[in-house]
C-alpha positions as protocol buffer text, in pm:
chain_id: "A"
residue {
  index: 1
  type: UNK
  ca { x: -13726 y: 547 z: 4800 }
}
residue {
  index: 2
  type: UNK
  ca { x: -13876 y: 294 z: 4607 }
}
residue {
  index: 3
  type: UNK
  ca { x: -14089 y: 272 z: 4320 }
}
residue {
  index: 4
  type: UNK
  ca { x: -14361 y: 84 z: 4225 }
}
residue {
  index: 5
  type: UNK
  ca { x: -14344 y: -269 z: 4085 }
}
residue {
  index: 6
  type: UNK
  ca { x: -14434 y: -216 z: 3719 }
}
residue {
  index: 7
  type: UNK
  ca { x: -14498 y: -560 z: 3500 }
}
residue {
  index: 8
  type: UNK
  ca { x: -14283 y: -398 z: 3224 }
}
residue {
  index: 9
  type: UNK
  ca { x: -14034 y: -171 z: 3368 }
}
residue {
  index: 10
  type: UNK
  ca { x: -13773 y: -75 z: 3110 }
}
residue {
  index: 11
  type: UNK
  ca { x: -13682 y: 210 z: 3079 }
}
residue {
  index: 12
  type: UNK
  ca { x: -13747 y: 236 z: 2663 }
}
residue {
  index: 13
  type: UNK
  ca { x: -14092 y: 69 z: 2768 }
}
residue {
  index: 14
  type: UNK
  ca { x: -14216 y: 419 z: 2856 }
}
residue {
  index: 15
  type: UNK
  ca { x: -14050 y: 596 z: 2584 }
}
residue {
  index: 16
  type: UNK
  ca { x: -14247 y: 319 z: 2334 }
}
residue {
  index: 17
  type: UNK
  ca { x: -14610 y: 411 z: 2534 }
}
residue {
  index: 18
  type: UNK
  ca { x: -14503 y: 799 z: 2531 }
}
residue {
  index: 19
  type: UNK
  ca { x: -14423 y: 686 z: 2131 }
}
residue {
  index: 20
  type: UNK
  ca { x: -14798 y: 569 z: 2092 }
}
residue {
  index: 21
  type: UNK
  ca { x: -14938 y: 871 z: 2280 }
}
residue {
  index: 22
  type: UNK
  ca { x: -14870 y: 1093 z: 1942 }
}
residue {
  index: 23
  type: UNK
  ca { x: -15001 y: 795 z: 1657 }
}
residue {
  index: 24
  type: UNK
  ca { x: -15003 y: 453 z: 1573 }
}
residue {
  index: 25
  type: UNK
  ca { x: -14700 y: 358 z: 1434 }
}
residue {
  index: 26
  type: UNK
  ca { x: -14457 y: 44 z: 1388 }
}
residue {
  index: 27
  type: UNK
  ca { x: -14181 y: -51 z: 1553 }
}
residue {
  index: 28
  type: UNK
  ca { x: -13874 y: 123 z: 1300 }
}
residue {
  index: 29
  type: UNK
  ca { x: -14117 y: 377 z: 1322 }
}
residue {
  index: 30
  type: UNK
  ca { x: -14096 y: 469 z: 1676 }
}
residue {
  index: 31
  type: UNK
  ca { x: -13717 y: 384 z: 1652 }
}
residue {
  index: 32
  type: UNK
  ca { x: -13748 y: 704 z: 1379 }
}
residue {
  index: 33
  type: UNK
  ca { x: -13950 y: 928 z: 1558 }
}
residue {
  index: 34
  type: UNK
  ca { x: -13786 y: 902 z: 1893 }
}
residue {
  index: 35
  type: UNK
  ca { x: -13440 y: 979 z: 1755 }
}
residue {
  index: 36
  type: UNK
  ca { x: -13592 y: 1267 z: 1525 }
}
residue {
  index: 37
  type: UNK
  ca { x: -13702 y: 1383 z: 1903 }
}
residue {
  index: 38
  type: UNK
  ca { x: -13361 y: 1360 z: 2101 }
}
residue {
  index: 39
  type: UNK
  ca { x: -13491 y: 1036 z: 2295 }
}
residue {
  index: 40
  type: UNK
  ca { x: -13163 y: 874 z: 2210 }
}
residue {
  index: 41
  type: UNK
  ca { x: -12961 y: 1065 z: 2410 }
}
residue {
  index: 42
  type: UNK
  ca { x: -13162 y: 1016 z: 2757 }
}
residue {
  index: 43
  type: UNK
  ca { x: -13317 y: 663 z: 2702 }
}
residue {
  index: 44
  type: UNK
  ca { x: -13057 y: 411 z: 2599 }
}
residue {
  index: 45
  type: UNK
  ca { x: -13229 y: 294 z: 2255 }
}
residue {
  index: 46
  type: UNK
  ca { x: -13115 y: 23 z: 2027 }
}
residue {
  index: 47
  type: UNK
  ca { x: -13360 y: -230 z: 1781 }
}
residue {
  index: 48
  type: UNK
  ca { x: -13291 y: -532 z: 1936 }
}
residue {
  index: 49
  type: UNK
  ca { x: -13388 y: -418 z: 2269 }
}
residue {
  index: 50
  type: UNK
  ca { x: -13678 y: -238 z: 2104 }
}
residue {
  index: 51
  type: UNK
  ca { x: -13843 y: -561 z: 1952 }
}
residue {
  index: 52
  type: UNK
  ca { x: -13831 y: -724 z: 2253 }
}
residue {
  index: 53
  type: UNK
  ca { x: -14013 y: -408 z: 2425 }
}
residue {
  index: 54
  type: UNK
  ca { x: -14277 y: -383 z: 2227 }
}
residue {
  index: 55
  type: UNK
  ca { x: -14329 y: -739 z: 2262 }
}
residue {
  index: 56
  type: UNK
  ca { x: -14360 y: -751 z: 2620 }
}
residue {
  index: 57
  type: UNK
  ca { x: -14560 y: -436 z: 2602 }
}
residue {
  index: 58
  type: UNK
  ca { x: -14838 y: -611 z: 2332 }
}
residue {
  index: 59
  type: UNK
  ca { x: -14801 y: -926 z: 2585 }
}
residue {
  index: 60
  type: UNK
  ca { x: -14880 y: -718 z: 2895 }
}
residue {
  index: 61
  type: UNK
  ca { x: -15196 y: -567 z: 2705 }
}
residue {
  index: 62
  type: UNK
  ca { x: -15044 y: -197 z: 2720 }
}
residue {
  index: 63
  type: UNK
  ca { x: -15063 y: -210 z: 2378 }
}
residue {
  index: 64
  type: UNK
  ca { x: -15201 y: -388 z: 2057 }
}
residue {
  index: 65
  type: UNK
  ca { x: -15098 y: -455 z: 1728 }
}
residue {
  index: 66
  type: UNK
  ca { x: -15395 y: -240 z: 1470 }
}
residue {
  index: 67
  type: UNK
  ca { x: -15279 y: -345 z: 1109 }
}
residue {
  index: 68
  type: UNK
  ca { x: -14971 y: -513 z: 932 }
}
residue {
  index: 69
  type: UNK
  ca { x: -14843 y: -242 z: 650 }
}
residue {
  index: 70
  type: UNK
  ca { x: -14578 y: -299 z: 392 }
}
residue {
  index: 71
  type: UNK
  ca { x: -14349 y: -22 z: 101 }
}
residue {
  index: 72
  type: UNK
  ca { x: -14302 y: -182 z: -159 }
}
residue {
  index: 73
  type: UNK
  ca { x: -14066 y: -534 z: -177 }
}
residue {
  index: 74
  type: UNK
  ca { x: -13997 y: -434 z: 236 }
}
residue {
  index: 75
  type: UNK
  ca { x: -14094 y: -710 z: 459 }
}
residue {
  index: 76
  type: UNK
  ca { x: -14478 y: -673 z: 649 }
}
residue {
  index: 77
  type: UNK
  ca { x: -14429 y: -458 z: 979 }
}
residue {
  index: 78
  type: UNK
  ca { x: -14678 y: -458 z: 1236 }
}
residue {
  index: 79
  type: UNK
  ca { x: -14818 y: -122 z: 1341 }
}
residue {
  index: 80
  type: UNK
  ca { x: -14954 y: -71 z: 1688 }
}
residue {
  index: 81
  type: UNK
  ca { x: -15177 y: 159 z: 1892 }
}
residue {
  index: 82
  type: UNK
  ca { x: -15136 y: 255 z: 2263 }
}
residue {
  index: 83
  type: UNK
  ca { x: -15412 y: 92 z: 2462 }
}
residue {
  index: 84
  type: UNK
  ca { x: -15661 y: 221 z: 2723 }
}
residue {
  index: 85
  type: UNK
  ca { x: -15482 y: 41 z: 2961 }
}
residue {
  index: 86
  type: UNK
  ca { x: -15117 y: 124 z: 2854 }
}
residue {
  index: 87
  type: UNK
  ca { x: -15211 y: 500 z: 2829 }
}
residue {
  index: 88
  type: UNK
  ca { x: -15333 y: 452 z: 3253 }
}
residue {
  index: 89
  type: UNK
  ca { x: -14954 y: 270 z: 3299 }
}
residue {
  index: 90
  type: UNK
  ca { x: -14801 y: 542 z: 3098 }
}
residue {
  index: 91
  type: UNK
  ca { x: -14936 y: 827 z: 3283 }
}
residue {
  index: 92
  type: UNK
  ca { x: -14928 y: 677 z: 3637 }
}
residue {
  index: 93
  type: UNK
  ca { x: -14549 y: 618 z: 3568 }
}
residue {
  index: 94
  type: UNK
  ca { x: -14442 y: 973 z: 3500 }
}
residue {
  index: 95
  type: UNK
  ca { x: -14659 y: 1060 z: 3745 }
}
residue {
  index: 96
  type: UNK
  ca { x: -14416 y: 878 z: 4002 }
}
residue {
  index: 97
  type: UNK
  ca { x: -14118 y: 959 z: 3794 }
}
residue {
  index: 98
  type: UNK
  ca { x: -14163 y: 1296 z: 3827 }
}
residue {
  index: 99
  type: UNK
  ca { x: -14318 y: 1355 z: 4168 }
}
residue {
  index: 100
  type: UNK
  ca { x: -14165 y: 1102 z: 4330 }
}
residue {
  index: 101
  type: UNK
  ca { x: -13767 y: 1070 z: 4438 }
}
residue {
  index: 102
  type: UNK
  ca { x: -13541 y: 702 z: 4383 }
}
residue {
  index: 103
  type: UNK
  ca { x: -13250 y: 663 z: 4476 }
}
residue {
  index: 104
  type: UNK
  ca { x: -13014 y: 608 z: 4176 }
}
residue {
  index: 105
  type: UNK
  ca { x: -12649 y: 440 z: 4195 }
}
residue {
  index: 106
  type: UNK
  ca { x: -12490 y: 676 z: 3932 }
}
residue {
  index: 107
  type: UNK
  ca { x: -12160 y: 472 z: 3893 }
}
residue {
  index: 108
  type: UNK
  ca { x: -11954 y: 830 z: 3954 }
}
residue {
  index: 109
  type: UNK
  ca { x: -12073 y: 772 z: 4293 }
}
residue {
  index: 110
  type: UNK
  ca { x: -11972 y: 412 z: 4329 }
}
residue {
  index: 111
  type: UNK
  ca { x: -11624 y: 553 z: 4247 }
}
residue {
  index: 112
  type: UNK
  ca { x: -11626 y: 818 z: 4488 }
}
residue {
  index: 113
  type: UNK
  ca { x: -11725 y: 576 z: 4724 }
}
residue {
  index: 114
  type: UNK
  ca { x: -11421 y: 358 z: 4689 }
}
residue {
  index: 115
  type: UNK
  ca { x: -11163 y: 640 z: 4569 }
}
residue {
  index: 116
  type: UNK
  ca { x: -10916 y: 585 z: 4842 }
}
residue {
  index: 117
  type: UNK
  ca { x: -10830 y: 230 z: 4737 }
}
residue {
  index: 118
  type: UNK
  ca { x: -10620 y: 510 z: 4496 }
}
residue {
  index: 119
  type: UNK
  ca { x: -10366 y: 705 z: 4624 }
}
residue {
  index: 120
  type: UNK
  ca { x: -10428 y: 1112 z: 4602 }
}
residue {
  index: 121
  type: UNK
  ca { x: -10190 y: 1231 z: 4406 }
}
residue {
  index: 122
  type: UNK
  ca { x: -10364 y: 966 z: 4127 }
}
residue {
  index: 123
  type: UNK
  ca { x: -10685 y: 1078 z: 4206 }
}
residue {
  index: 124
  type: UNK
  ca { x: -10640 y: 1489 z: 4158 }
}
residue {
  index: 125
  type: UNK
  ca { x: -10473 y: 1373 z: 3813 }
}
residue {
  index: 126
  type: UNK
  ca { x: -10828 y: 1179 z: 3765 }
}
residue {
  index: 127
  type: UNK
  ca { x: -11032 y: 1438 z: 3859 }
}
residue {
  index: 128
  type: UNK
  ca { x: -10815 y: 1680 z: 3676 }
}
residue {
  index: 129
  type: UNK
  ca { x: -10910 y: 1464 z: 3354 }
}
residue {
  index: 130
  type: UNK
  ca { x: -11233 y: 1436 z: 3442 }
}
residue {
  index: 131
  type: UNK
  ca { x: -11314 y: 1836 z: 3444 }
}
residue {
  index: 132
  type: UNK
  ca { x: -11167 y: 1892 z: 3141 }
}
residue {
  index: 133
  type: UNK
  ca { x: -11407 y: 1610 z: 2968 }
}
residue {
  index: 134
  type: UNK
  ca { x: -11696 y: 1821 z: 3162 }
}
residue {
  index: 135
  type: UNK
  ca { x: -11626 y: 2133 z: 3076 }
}
residue {
  index: 136
  type: UNK
  ca { x: -11578 y: 2009 z: 2689 }
}
residue {
  index: 137
  type: UNK
  ca { x: -11898 y: 1790 z: 2718 }
}
residue {
  index: 138
  type: UNK
  ca { x: -12085 y: 2150 z: 2840 }
}
residue {
  index: 139
  type: UNK
  ca { x: -11884 y: 2322 z: 2554 }
}
residue {
  index: 140
  type: UNK
  ca { x: -12050 y: 2067 z: 2325 }
}
residue {
  index: 141
  type: UNK
  ca { x: -12410 y: 2065 z: 2477 }
}
residue {
  index: 142
  type: UNK
  ca { x: -12430 y: 2422 z: 2475 }
}
residue {
  index: 143
  type: UNK
  ca { x: -12340 y: 2457 z: 2118 }
}
residue {
  index: 144
  type: UNK
  ca { x: -12587 y: 2238 z: 2078 }
}
residue {
  index: 145
  type: UNK
  ca { x: -12847 y: 2332 z: 2268 }
}
residue {
  index: 146
  type: UNK
  ca { x: -12795 y: 2651 z: 2075 }
}
residue {
  index: 147
  type: UNK
  ca { x: -12883 y: 2516 z: 1727 }
}
residue {
  index: 148
  type: UNK
  ca { x: -13197 y: 2445 z: 1853 }
}
residue {
  index: 149
  type: UNK
  ca { x: -13315 y: 2723 z: 2060 }
}
residue {
  index: 150
  type: UNK
  ca { x: -13588 y: 2763 z: 1773 }
}
residue {
  index: 151
  type: UNK
  ca { x: -13780 y: 2460 z: 1918 }
}
residue {
  index: 152
  type: UNK
  ca { x: -14025 y: 2510 z: 2237 }
}
residue {
  index: 153
  type: UNK
  ca { x: -13855 y: 2438 z: 2567 }
}
residue {
  index: 154
  type: UNK
  ca { x: -14086 y: 2162 z: 2627 }
}
residue {
  index: 155
  type: UNK
  ca { x: -13903 y: 1925 z: 2414 }
}
residue {
  index: 156
  type: UNK
  ca { x: -13567 y: 2050 z: 2529 }
}
residue {
  index: 157
  type: UNK
  ca { x: -13655 y: 2027 z: 2868 }
}
residue {
  index: 158
  type: UNK
  ca { x: -13466 y: 1690 z: 2935 }
}
residue {
  index: 159
  type: UNK
  ca { x: -13107 y: 1789 z: 2778 }
}
residue {
  index: 160
  type: UNK
  ca { x: -13168 y: 2134 z: 3000 }
}
residue {
  index: 161
  type: UNK
  ca { x: -13179 y: 1945 z: 3308 }
}
residue {
  index: 162
  type: UNK
  ca { x: -12887 y: 1723 z: 3228 }
}
residue {
  index: 163
  type: UNK
  ca { x: -12700 y: 2048 z: 3140 }
}
residue {
  index: 164
  type: UNK
  ca { x: -12786 y: 2178 z: 3460 }
}
residue {
  index: 165
  type: UNK
  ca { x: -12614 y: 1832 z: 3677 }
}
residue {
  index: 166
  type: UNK
  ca { x: -12350 y: 1856 z: 3469 }
}
residue {
  index: 167
  type: UNK
  ca { x: -12304 y: 2221 z: 3546 }
}
residue {
  index: 168
  type: UNK
  ca { x: -12288 y: 2124 z: 3945 }
}
residue {
  index: 169
  type: UNK
  ca { x: -12125 y: 1799 z: 3918 }
}
residue {
  index: 170
  type: UNK
  ca { x: -11818 y: 2012 z: 3726 }
}
residue {
  index: 171
  type: UNK
  ca { x: -11880 y: 2279 z: 4006 }
}
residue {
  index: 172
  type: UNK
  ca { x: -11843 y: 2030 z: 4265 }
}
residue {
  index: 173
  type: UNK
  ca { x: -11550 y: 1834 z: 4123 }
}
residue {
  index: 174
  type: UNK
  ca { x: -11354 y: 2159 z: 4101 }
}
residue {
  index: 175
  type: UNK
  ca { x: -11439 y: 2234 z: 4480 }
}
residue {
  index: 176
  type: UNK
  ca { x: -11229 y: 1872 z: 4531 }
}
residue {
  index: 177
  type: UNK
  ca { x: -10922 y: 1963 z: 4333 }
}
residue {
  index: 178
  type: UNK
  ca { x: -10868 y: 2235 z: 4483 }
}
residue {
  index: 179
  type: UNK
  ca { x: -10880 y: 2049 z: 4848 }
}
residue {
  index: 180
  type: UNK
  ca { x: -10669 y: 1800 z: 4723 }
}
residue {
  index: 181
  type: UNK
  ca { x: -10369 y: 2115 z: 4568 }
}
residue {
  index: 182
  type: UNK
  ca { x: -10410 y: 2273 z: 4833 }
}
residue {
  index: 183
  type: UNK
  ca { x: -10363 y: 1980 z: 5110 }
}
residue {
  index: 184
  type: UNK
  ca { x: -10758 y: 2082 z: 5306 }
}
residue {
  index: 185
  type: UNK
  ca { x: -10931 y: 1804 z: 5197 }
}
residue {
  index: 186
  type: UNK
  ca { x: -10968 y: 1576 z: 5541 }
}
residue {
  index: 187
  type: UNK
  ca { x: -10654 y: 1284 z: 5659 }
}
residue {
  index: 188
  type: UNK
  ca { x: -10537 y: 1394 z: 5281 }
}
residue {
  index: 189
  type: UNK
  ca { x: -10236 y: 1213 z: 5523 }
}
residue {
  index: 190
  type: UNK
  ca { x: -10316 y: 964 z: 5597 }
}
residue {
  index: 191
  type: UNK
  ca { x: -10456 y: 867 z: 5341 }
}
residue {
  index: 192
  type: UNK
  ca { x: -10127 y: 977 z: 5153 }
}
residue {
  index: 193
  type: UNK
  ca { x: -9934 y: 744 z: 5451 }
}
residue {
  index: 194
  type: UNK
  ca { x: -10170 y: 450 z: 5388 }
}
residue {
  index: 195
  type: UNK
  ca { x: -10062 y: 443 z: 5007 }
}
residue {
  index: 196
  type: UNK
  ca { x: -9716 y: 518 z: 5065 }
}
residue {
  index: 197
  type: UNK
  ca { x: -9657 y: 234 z: 5392 }
}
residue {
  index: 198
  type: UNK
  ca { x: -9902 y: -21 z: 5284 }
}
residue {
  index: 199
  type: UNK
  ca { x: -10044 y: 40 z: 5660 }
}
residue {
  index: 200
  type: UNK
  ca { x: -10423 y: 183 z: 5724 }
}
residue {
  index: 201
  type: UNK
  ca { x: -10403 y: 419 z: 5955 }
}
residue {
  index: 202
  type: UNK
  ca { x: -10599 y: 293 z: 6292 }
}
residue {
  index: 203
  type: UNK
  ca { x: -10830 y: 640 z: 6300 }
}
residue {
  index: 204
  type: UNK
  ca { x: -10945 y: 591 z: 6016 }
}
residue {
  index: 205
  type: UNK
  ca { x: -11109 y: 195 z: 6049 }
}
residue {
  index: 206
  type: UNK
  ca { x: -11212 y: 463 z: 6432 }
}
residue {
  index: 207
  type: UNK
  ca { x: -11378 y: 648 z: 6215 }
}
residue {
  index: 208
  type: UNK
  ca { x: -11486 y: 386 z: 6042 }
}
residue {
  index: 209
  type: UNK
  ca { x: -11674 y: 264 z: 6348 }
}
residue {
  index: 210
  type: UNK
  ca { x: -11791 y: 531 z: 6561 }
}
residue {
  index: 211
  type: UNK
  ca { x: -11990 y: 596 z: 6162 }
}
residue {
  index: 212
  type: UNK
  ca { x: -12166 y: 225 z: 6253 }
}
residue {
  index: 213
  type: UNK
  ca { x: -12214 y: 278 z: 6575 }
}
residue {
  index: 214
  type: UNK
  ca { x: -12373 y: 657 z: 6580 }
}
residue {
  index: 215
  type: UNK
  ca { x: -12082 y: 771 z: 6836 }
}
residue {
  index: 216
  type: UNK
  ca { x: -11909 y: 1086 z: 6815 }
}
residue {
  index: 217
  type: UNK
  ca { x: -11651 y: 1052 z: 6516 }
}
residue {
  index: 218
  type: UNK
  ca { x: -11289 y: 1147 z: 6632 }
}
residue {
  index: 219
  type: UNK
  ca { x: -11147 y: 1456 z: 6503 }
}
residue {
  index: 220
  type: UNK
  ca { x: -11452 y: 1537 z: 6338 }
}
residue {
  index: 221
  type: UNK
  ca { x: -11369 y: 1894 z: 6311 }
}
residue {
  index: 222
  type: UNK
  ca { x: -11154 y: 1793 z: 6019 }
}
residue {
  index: 223
  type: UNK
  ca { x: -10814 y: 1817 z: 6197 }
}
residue {
  index: 224
  type: UNK
  ca { x: -10676 y: 1434 z: 6215 }
}
residue {
  index: 225
  type: UNK
  ca { x: -10613 y: 1360 z: 6604 }
}
residue {
  index: 226
  type: UNK
  ca { x: -10273 y: 1162 z: 6512 }
}
residue {
  index: 227
  type: UNK
  ca { x: -10140 y: 1475 z: 6321 }
}
residue {
  index: 228
  type: UNK
  ca { x: -9938 y: 1743 z: 6463 }
}
residue {
  index: 229
  type: UNK
  ca { x: -10022 y: 2060 z: 6404 }
}
residue {
  index: 230
  type: UNK
  ca { x: -9680 y: 2099 z: 6163 }
}
residue {
  index: 231
  type: UNK
  ca { x: -9855 y: 1832 z: 5933 }
}
residue {
  index: 232
  type: UNK
  ca { x: -9639 y: 1505 z: 6033 }
}
residue {
  index: 233
  type: UNK
  ca { x: -9803 y: 1191 z: 6226 }
}
residue {
  index: 234
  type: UNK
  ca { x: -9761 y: 1162 z: 6539 }
}
residue {
  index: 235
  type: UNK
  ca { x: -9642 y: 883 z: 6702 }
}
């Protein structure tokens, strides 16, 4: 599914609109408010990008300058507020994101799509490293969530979602590690043979062609037609 084309589509712009929904602010105050509410864990935040986003939102009439303020000898700061058009955009954008799934492109998914480039033993080692990293990250995040347990769930929900996704990934990667360890991963022998000899297995080429053409896949029961019962490649 493809999302609606937005005049300003950076996720940081959504955060700015949401922050200004609370009260008018100048950009420095917006950043401080987002950080105090933990939004930088879910949305990439830096001051250079923030000022660019604020300028773009103002150019498109989604926010507007309300007044300029000065504190002591600090430079004058422009205070912005949400316009009616900005509030409508905020509500429409959030409604779309909450209700409509879209295809995203996580880096791990891209790596999985190409993991056959590395040999199975190396992939196994790297996935074990990933399991350890996920376990450590989840331990830290559970401790952090526990320290914030006094806050209403409404303000912690994105952290809860992130942990749920990481827990699901950890369970799945552990399963993949077990398959590589016990040899039950389909076509593991052919994969290893490719890296040992440099010869790409013709049966895997046939599978790729069959998948493209929508025909029955050879060895679709998970067993290689080119492998004998004792696990050796057929001649």
